[in-house]
Every structure is written in structure tokens, then in C-alpha cells.
Amino acid sequence: AKRNGRNRFEYFTEQMGELAAKRRMIENDLREAISCRQLKLYYQPITNNQHQHIIGYEALMRWHHPEKGMIMPMDFIPIAEETGLIHSLGAYALHEACREAASWQDGQSVAVNLSPMQFKNSALVSVVEAALKESGLAPHRLEVEITESVLLDNTSVNIDILQKLKALGVRIALDDFGTGYSSLSYLRSFPFDKIKIDKSFINDMKDSREALAIIRAITGMSRSLDIQITAEGVESNEQFERLKEEGCTLFQGYYFGRPQPSEDRLKEF
Ligand code: C2E
Ligand code: CA
Ligand code: CA
Ligand code: CA
């Protein structure tokens, strides 16, 4: 038994070593990716409930690695957060999204994801300000998406940052709502423009009464608080119809369009 135990331990440490090596490699490559412009934003349409009319796009990061091909955010955002690279990656996303959106003739708005880590840097507000100024994008065409964890620690400092962003004219959305530490009381701490219901609830809605009940609670509350609700991860007409009935007003998901490079944005729809 002792030998087995040791073997298992050795196996475990070996795996850990591999994982650490993989992380180090991604970290090194990511540094280069930022300076060599291998990171690209893809834009996914967000529509309203009438005629599925596009009202804006969410910018989602993709890494075109010279050898490994396309790498998805879940495989590099957490590493960027751990290593602090998220600050330059985040600034890049803001500048790039504003620059590309400013070139869109149809005047659509763009939503950019902010990592909670970016709130630890006091420069965040000036980075957003610089991105707007440099691109000439009207502030109301920029939205930032934050998650609840931003409201969980350093609450007063972070709310102050959110207020400054709002004062610039930028809209603020609360992303992945219903997951994590979700508490309805967060909605009292800041006047969010939008709430995005996490796609796990949309996915489970058909078979889970709990998921449906949570969607109902969120839409019910949003009506009284006058906040717009976006349903994420809508993949079928059935889900779309049902979510409309439940009172969702905005929609995003593969059913309406996949994330696309800026130049392909209008071809899809
Ligand atoms: P998120 O902000 O919740 O973004 C929505 C995710 O759902 C995206 O995954 C999108 O491609 C995916 N999605 C959209 N429609 C559907 C659908 O109908 N079905 C399914 N199954 N998925 C759908 P993606 O692009 O892989 O991004 C994952 C996460 O990485 C994002 O989740 C966001 O948290 C983070 N992320 C992406 N880009 C950035 C960025 O520029 N900065 C930061 N800080 N985080 C980012
Ligand atoms: Ca998002
Ligand atoms: Ca989300
Ligand atoms: Ca998410």
C-alpha cells in the first residue's frame, strides 16, 4: 500500500510539473502575443426581442498562436490574471475594441469584458478614458462587463471606479448573473444598466424548474428596477421564444450569431 501511495504521489507531482511547465510556456508566449499582435477581438451580436434587431456586440478575445493555432480565453485569461499580464491585455482589449467600433459605419456599440484584477490598478479609469479619446468613439457606444466578484471585495473603492466610468458616459453591465456569490443586494449597491443572465441557466431552463425559477426572479426584479436583461447562450428558437415570454429583452447566443472578426461582422446576420 505504501508503494502504491508513493507511486500515486510521484504521478501527481509529475502531473503538477507538466502543468507548471505548460503554464510557464503560455505565460512566455502570452507576453510575446501582446507585443506581436496575435490577440484579436471577435464580436458576437446582441439583439433585441423585436425582429431580432442587432443592438450591439460583445468583444471576445482570441489568441492566434503561431504554432498552436487558435487558443480560447479560458486557456489564457486565468494565466494573464495570475501573472499580472491582464493589465496590458485588458488595456489592449479596450483600445482595440474602441478603435474597431469607431470604424463601424452602422454606429453599433461594443461591450468589453473587464477582469476583477483590472480594478486593482488605479489606472483603469484613465485607460478607458484614453481608449475613448484615441479612437474618437462616443462614450455611450462603449459598455463594460464586470462580474459580481468586483463588488465582493474592496467594495467602496470599486464602486467609486464604477461611478467614474459611468460619469464618462460608459454603460456598465453585470455579467454571469446568477452564478458565484450572486446576491440581489448587489443590485442596490450600483445602478447597473444591464444584467446578463449566465448561459448555464438558459441551457438548463428546459429541464430544470430551479433554473427557470431563477430566470423568472431576475426578470421580475429587473422590471421593477428598470434594468435591461440579456439572456446569454441562446442556441435555439425555442429558447428565444420562451425567454421572450419570461420577459428577457436582449439576447445573445449562437442562434443569432457566433463571435466573428470585425471585418466579417455583418456577413453573418
Ligand atoms: P463571457 O463574458 O461570459 O462570454 C460569453 C461566452 O459564451 C463566450 O465564450 C462566447 O463565445 C460564449 N457563447 C456565446 N454564445 C454561446 C452559445 O450560444 N452557446 C455557448 N455554449 N456558448 C456561447 P469565450 O469567447 O470562450 O469567452 C469565455 C470567457 O472568457 C468570457 O465569458 C469572459 O469571461 C472571458 N473573456 C473573453 N474575452 C475577454 C477579454 O477580452 N477580457 C477578459 N477579462 N475576459 C475575457
Ligand atoms: Ca461577458
Ligand atoms: Ca457572461
Ligand atoms: Ca462566463
Coordinates of C-alpha atoms and ligand atoms in Angstrom, one line a residue:
A1 CA 0.0 0.0 0.0
K2 CA 2.9 2.3 0.9
R3 CA 4.5 1.7 -2.5
N4 CA 1.2 2.4 -4.3
G5 CA 0.8 5.6 -2.3
R6 CA 4.2 6.8 -3.3
N7 CA 3.6 6.0 -6.9
R8 CA 0.4 7.9 -6.9
F9 CA 2.3 10.8 -5.3
E10 CA 5.0 10.7 -7.9
Y11 CA 2.5 10.5 -10.6
F12 CA 0.7 13.5 -9.1
T13 CA 3.9 15.6 -8.8
E14 CA 4.8 14.7 -12.4
Q15 CA 1.4 16.0 -13.5
M16 CA 1.9 19.1 -11.5
G17 CA 5.3 19.6 -13.1
E18 CA 3.8 19.3 -16.5
L19 CA 1.0 21.7 -15.6
A20 CA 3.5 24.2 -14.3
A21 CA 5.6 23.9 -17.4
K22 CA 2.6 24.4 -19.6
R23 CA 1.7 27.5 -17.7
R24 CA 5.2 28.9 -17.9
M25 CA 5.1 28.3 -21.7
I26 CA 1.8 30.0 -22.1
E27 CA 3.0 32.9 -19.9
N28 CA 6.1 33.4 -22.0
D29 CA 4.2 33.1 -25.3
L30 CA 1.5 35.5 -24.0
R31 CA 4.0 38.2 -23.3
E32 CA 5.0 37.9 -26.9
A33 CA 1.4 37.6 -28.1
I34 CA 0.6 41.0 -26.7
S35 CA 3.6 42.8 -28.3
C36 CA 3.3 40.8 -31.6
R37 CA -0.5 41.5 -32.0
Q38 CA -1.5 37.8 -32.0
L39 CA -4.5 38.7 -29.9
K40 CA -7.7 39.5 -31.8
L41 CA -11.1 40.5 -30.7
Y42 CA -14.1 38.7 -32.1
Y43 CA -17.5 40.3 -32.0
Q44 CA -20.8 38.5 -31.1
P45 CA -24.1 40.2 -31.9
I46 CA -26.6 41.1 -29.2
T47 CA -30.2 41.5 -30.4
N48 CA -33.4 42.9 -29.1
N49 CA -36.7 41.0 -29.0
Q50 CA -38.3 42.7 -31.9
H51 CA -37.2 41.4 -35.3
Q52 CA -34.0 40.1 -33.7
H53 CA -32.5 43.5 -34.5
I54 CA -28.8 43.9 -33.6
I55 CA -28.3 46.5 -30.8
G56 CA -24.5 45.9 -30.2
Y57 CA -21.7 43.4 -30.0
E58 CA -19.6 41.8 -27.2
A59 CA -15.9 41.7 -27.8
L60 CA -14.3 38.3 -27.1
M61 CA -10.6 37.7 -27.1
R62 CA -9.0 35.1 -29.3
W63 CA -5.3 34.2 -29.5
H64 CA -3.9 33.2 -32.8
H65 CA -0.8 31.3 -31.7
P66 CA 1.8 30.9 -34.5
E67 CA 2.2 27.1 -33.7
K68 CA -0.8 26.1 -31.7
G69 CA -3.5 27.8 -33.7
M70 CA -6.5 29.4 -32.0
I71 CA -6.4 29.5 -28.2
M72 CA -9.6 30.3 -26.3
P73 CA -9.8 32.8 -23.4
M74 CA -10.3 30.1 -20.7
D75 CA -6.9 28.8 -21.5
F76 CA -5.1 32.1 -21.2
I77 CA -7.2 34.7 -19.3
P78 CA -6.7 33.0 -15.9
I79 CA -2.9 32.8 -16.5
A80 CA -2.9 36.5 -17.5
E81 CA -4.7 37.2 -14.3
E82 CA -2.2 35.3 -12.2
T83 CA 0.8 36.8 -13.8
G84 CA -0.4 40.4 -14.0
L85 CA -0.3 40.4 -17.8
I86 CA -4.1 41.0 -17.6
H87 CA -3.3 44.7 -17.2
S88 CA -1.7 45.1 -20.6
L89 CA -4.1 42.5 -22.2
G90 CA -7.0 44.4 -20.8
A91 CA -5.8 47.8 -22.0
Y92 CA -5.2 46.3 -25.4
A93 CA -8.8 45.0 -25.5
L94 CA -10.2 48.4 -24.5
H95 CA -8.1 50.2 -27.1
E96 CA -8.7 47.7 -29.9
A97 CA -12.5 47.4 -29.3
C98 CA -12.9 51.2 -29.3
R99 CA -10.8 51.6 -32.4
E100 CA -12.7 48.9 -34.3
A101 CA -16.1 50.0 -33.1
A102 CA -15.3 53.6 -34.1
S103 CA -14.8 52.4 -37.7
W104 CA -18.2 50.7 -37.8
Q105 CA -20.4 52.6 -40.2
D106 CA -23.6 51.4 -38.6
G107 CA -22.8 53.1 -35.3
Q108 CA -23.2 49.9 -33.2
S109 CA -22.0 49.7 -29.6
V110 CA -19.4 47.4 -28.2
A111 CA -19.1 45.6 -24.8
V112 CA -15.7 44.8 -23.4
N113 CA -15.1 42.3 -20.5
L114 CA -13.2 43.7 -17.5
S115 CA -11.3 41.3 -15.2
P116 CA -11.8 41.9 -11.5
M117 CA -8.0 42.1 -11.4
Q118 CA -8.1 45.3 -13.5
F119 CA -9.9 47.0 -10.6
K120 CA -6.8 46.6 -8.5
N121 CA -5.0 49.0 -10.8
S122 CA -5.9 52.7 -10.2
A123 CA -5.2 53.5 -13.8
L124 CA -8.3 51.6 -15.0
V125 CA -10.4 54.8 -15.4
S126 CA -7.7 56.6 -17.3
V127 CA -7.1 53.6 -19.6
V128 CA -10.8 53.7 -20.5
E129 CA -10.7 57.4 -21.0
A130 CA -7.6 57.2 -23.2
A131 CA -9.2 54.4 -25.3
L132 CA -12.2 56.6 -25.9
K133 CA -10.2 59.7 -26.7
E134 CA -7.7 58.0 -29.0
S135 CA -10.4 56.2 -31.0
G136 CA -12.9 59.0 -31.0
L137 CA -15.7 56.5 -30.0
A138 CA -18.7 58.2 -28.4
P139 CA -18.7 57.0 -24.8
H140 CA -22.3 55.8 -24.9
R141 CA -21.2 53.3 -27.6
L142 CA -18.9 51.6 -25.0
E143 CA -20.1 49.2 -22.4
V144 CA -18.0 47.3 -19.9
E145 CA -19.0 44.0 -18.4
I146 CA -18.0 43.2 -14.9
T147 CA -18.7 40.2 -12.6
E148 CA -20.1 40.2 -9.1
S149 CA -16.7 39.5 -7.6
V150 CA -15.8 43.1 -8.3
L151 CA -18.5 44.0 -5.7
L152 CA -17.4 41.4 -3.2
D153 CA -14.1 42.9 -2.1
N154 CA -12.7 46.4 -2.0
T155 CA -16.3 47.3 -2.4
S156 CA -16.2 51.0 -1.9
V157 CA -13.1 51.5 -3.9
N158 CA -14.5 49.5 -6.8
I159 CA -17.9 51.2 -6.7
D160 CA -16.0 54.5 -6.8
I161 CA -14.3 53.3 -10.0
L162 CA -17.6 52.2 -11.5
Q163 CA -19.1 55.6 -10.7
K164 CA -16.2 57.3 -12.5
L165 CA -16.6 55.1 -15.5
K166 CA -20.3 55.9 -15.6
A167 CA -19.5 59.6 -15.3
L168 CA -17.5 59.2 -18.6
G169 CA -20.8 58.1 -20.2
V170 CA -19.8 54.4 -20.4
R171 CA -22.5 51.8 -19.7
I172 CA -22.0 49.1 -17.1
A173 CA -23.3 45.6 -17.3
L174 CA -23.3 42.9 -14.6
D175 CA -22.1 39.7 -16.3
D176 CA -22.7 36.0 -15.4
F177 CA -25.5 36.9 -13.1
G178 CA -26.9 34.1 -11.0
T179 CA -23.5 32.3 -10.6
G180 CA -20.9 32.7 -7.9
Y181 CA -21.9 34.7 -4.9
S182 CA -25.0 36.2 -6.5
S183 CA -27.0 38.3 -4.2
L184 CA -29.8 40.5 -5.3
S185 CA -28.4 43.1 -2.8
Y186 CA -25.6 43.8 -5.2
L187 CA -28.1 45.5 -7.4
R188 CA -28.7 48.1 -4.8
S189 CA -25.0 49.0 -4.5
F190 CA -24.7 50.3 -8.0
P191 CA -27.1 51.4 -10.8
F192 CA -26.2 48.8 -13.5
D193 CA -27.5 49.5 -17.0
K194 CA -27.8 45.8 -17.8
I195 CA -27.8 42.3 -16.2
K196 CA -26.6 39.3 -18.2
I197 CA -28.2 36.0 -17.1
D198 CA -25.5 33.4 -17.2
K199 CA -25.8 30.9 -20.0
S200 CA -25.9 27.9 -17.7
F201 CA -29.5 28.9 -16.7
I202 CA -30.6 29.2 -20.3
N203 CA -29.0 25.8 -21.0
D204 CA -30.8 24.2 -18.1
M205 CA -34.1 26.1 -18.4
K206 CA -35.9 23.3 -20.3
D207 CA -35.3 20.5 -17.8
S208 CA -34.7 22.4 -14.5
R209 CA -37.5 24.1 -12.7
E210 CA -34.9 25.8 -10.5
A211 CA -33.1 27.4 -13.5
L212 CA -36.5 28.6 -14.8
A213 CA -37.4 30.0 -11.4
I214 CA -34.2 31.9 -11.1
I215 CA -34.6 33.4 -14.6
R216 CA -38.1 34.5 -13.5
A217 CA -36.9 36.0 -10.3
I218 CA -34.3 38.0 -12.2
T219 CA -36.6 39.2 -14.9
G220 CA -39.3 40.1 -12.4
M221 CA -36.9 42.1 -10.4
S222 CA -35.4 43.8 -13.4
R223 CA -38.9 45.1 -14.4
S224 CA -39.3 46.8 -11.0
L225 CA -35.7 48.2 -11.1
D226 CA -36.0 49.1 -14.8
I227 CA -32.8 47.3 -15.7
Q228 CA -32.4 45.6 -19.1
I229 CA -31.8 41.8 -19.0
T230 CA -29.7 40.0 -21.6
A231 CA -30.0 36.2 -21.9
E232 CA -26.7 34.7 -22.8
G233 CA -26.1 31.4 -24.7
V234 CA -29.3 31.3 -26.6
E235 CA -28.9 28.4 -29.1
S236 CA -32.5 27.7 -30.4
N237 CA -35.7 29.4 -31.4
E238 CA -37.4 27.5 -28.7
Q239 CA -35.2 29.1 -26.0
F240 CA -35.6 32.5 -27.7
E241 CA -39.4 32.3 -27.6
R242 CA -39.5 31.1 -24.1
L243 CA -37.1 33.8 -22.8
K244 CA -39.2 36.5 -24.5
E245 CA -42.3 35.2 -22.7
E246 CA -40.3 35.3 -19.4
G247 CA -39.5 39.0 -20.0
C248 CA -35.9 39.0 -21.3
T249 CA -35.4 42.0 -23.6
L250 CA -31.9 41.3 -25.0
F251 CA -30.4 38.1 -26.4
Q252 CA -27.0 36.7 -27.3
G253 CA -26.0 33.3 -28.5
Y254 CA -25.1 31.0 -31.4
Y255 CA -28.8 31.1 -32.5
F256 CA -28.2 34.8 -33.5
G257 CA -24.5 34.7 -34.4
R258 CA -21.1 33.4 -33.4
P259 CA -18.3 35.7 -32.5
Q260 CA -16.6 37.0 -35.7
P261 CA -13.7 39.2 -36.6
S262 CA -14.7 42.9 -37.0
E263 CA -14.3 42.6 -40.8
D264 CA -16.8 39.7 -41.0
R265 CA -19.2 41.2 -38.6
L266 CA -22.1 42.0 -41.0
K267 CA -21.8 38.9 -43.2
E268 CA -23.1 36.5 -40.6
F269 CA -26.5 38.0 -40.0
Ligands
C2E1 P1 -18.4 35.6 -21.1 O1 -18.1 37.0 -20.9 O2 -19.5 35.0 -20.3 O3 -18.6 35.4 -22.6 C1 -19.6 34.6 -23.2 C2 -19.0 33.3 -23.7 O4 -20.0 32.4 -24.1 C3 -18.0 33.4 -24.8 O5 -17.0 32.4 -24.7 C4 -18.9 33.1 -26.0 O6 -18.2 32.7 -27.2 C5 -19.8 32.0 -25.5 N1 -21.1 31.8 -26.1 C6 -21.8 32.8 -26.8 N2 -22.9 32.3 -27.3 C7 -23.0 31.0 -26.9 C8 -23.9 29.9 -27.1 O7 -25.0 30.1 -27.7 N3 -23.6 28.7 -26.5 C9 -22.4 28.5 -25.8 N4 -22.2 27.3 -25.3 N5 -21.5 29.5 -25.6 C10 -21.8 30.7 -26.2 P2 -15.5 32.7 -24.9 O8 -15.3 33.7 -26.1 O9 -14.8 31.4 -25.0 O10 -15.1 33.5 -23.6 C11 -15.1 32.9 -22.4 C12 -14.9 33.9 -21.3 O11 -13.6 34.5 -21.3 C13 -15.8 35.1 -21.3 O12 -17.1 34.7 -20.8 C14 -15.1 36.1 -20.5 O13 -15.3 35.9 -19.1 C15 -13.6 35.8 -20.8 N6 -13.1 36.7 -21.8 C16 -13.2 36.7 -23.1 N7 -12.6 37.8 -23.7 C17 -12.1 38.5 -22.7 C18 -11.4 39.8 -22.6 O14 -11.1 40.5 -23.6 N8 -11.1 40.2 -21.3 C19 -11.4 39.5 -20.2 N9 -11.0 40.0 -19.0 N10 -12.1 38.3 -20.2 C20 -12.5 37.9 -21.5
CA2 CA -19.1 38.9 -20.9
CA3 CA -21.3 36.0 -19.4
CA4 CA -18.9 33.5 -18.3

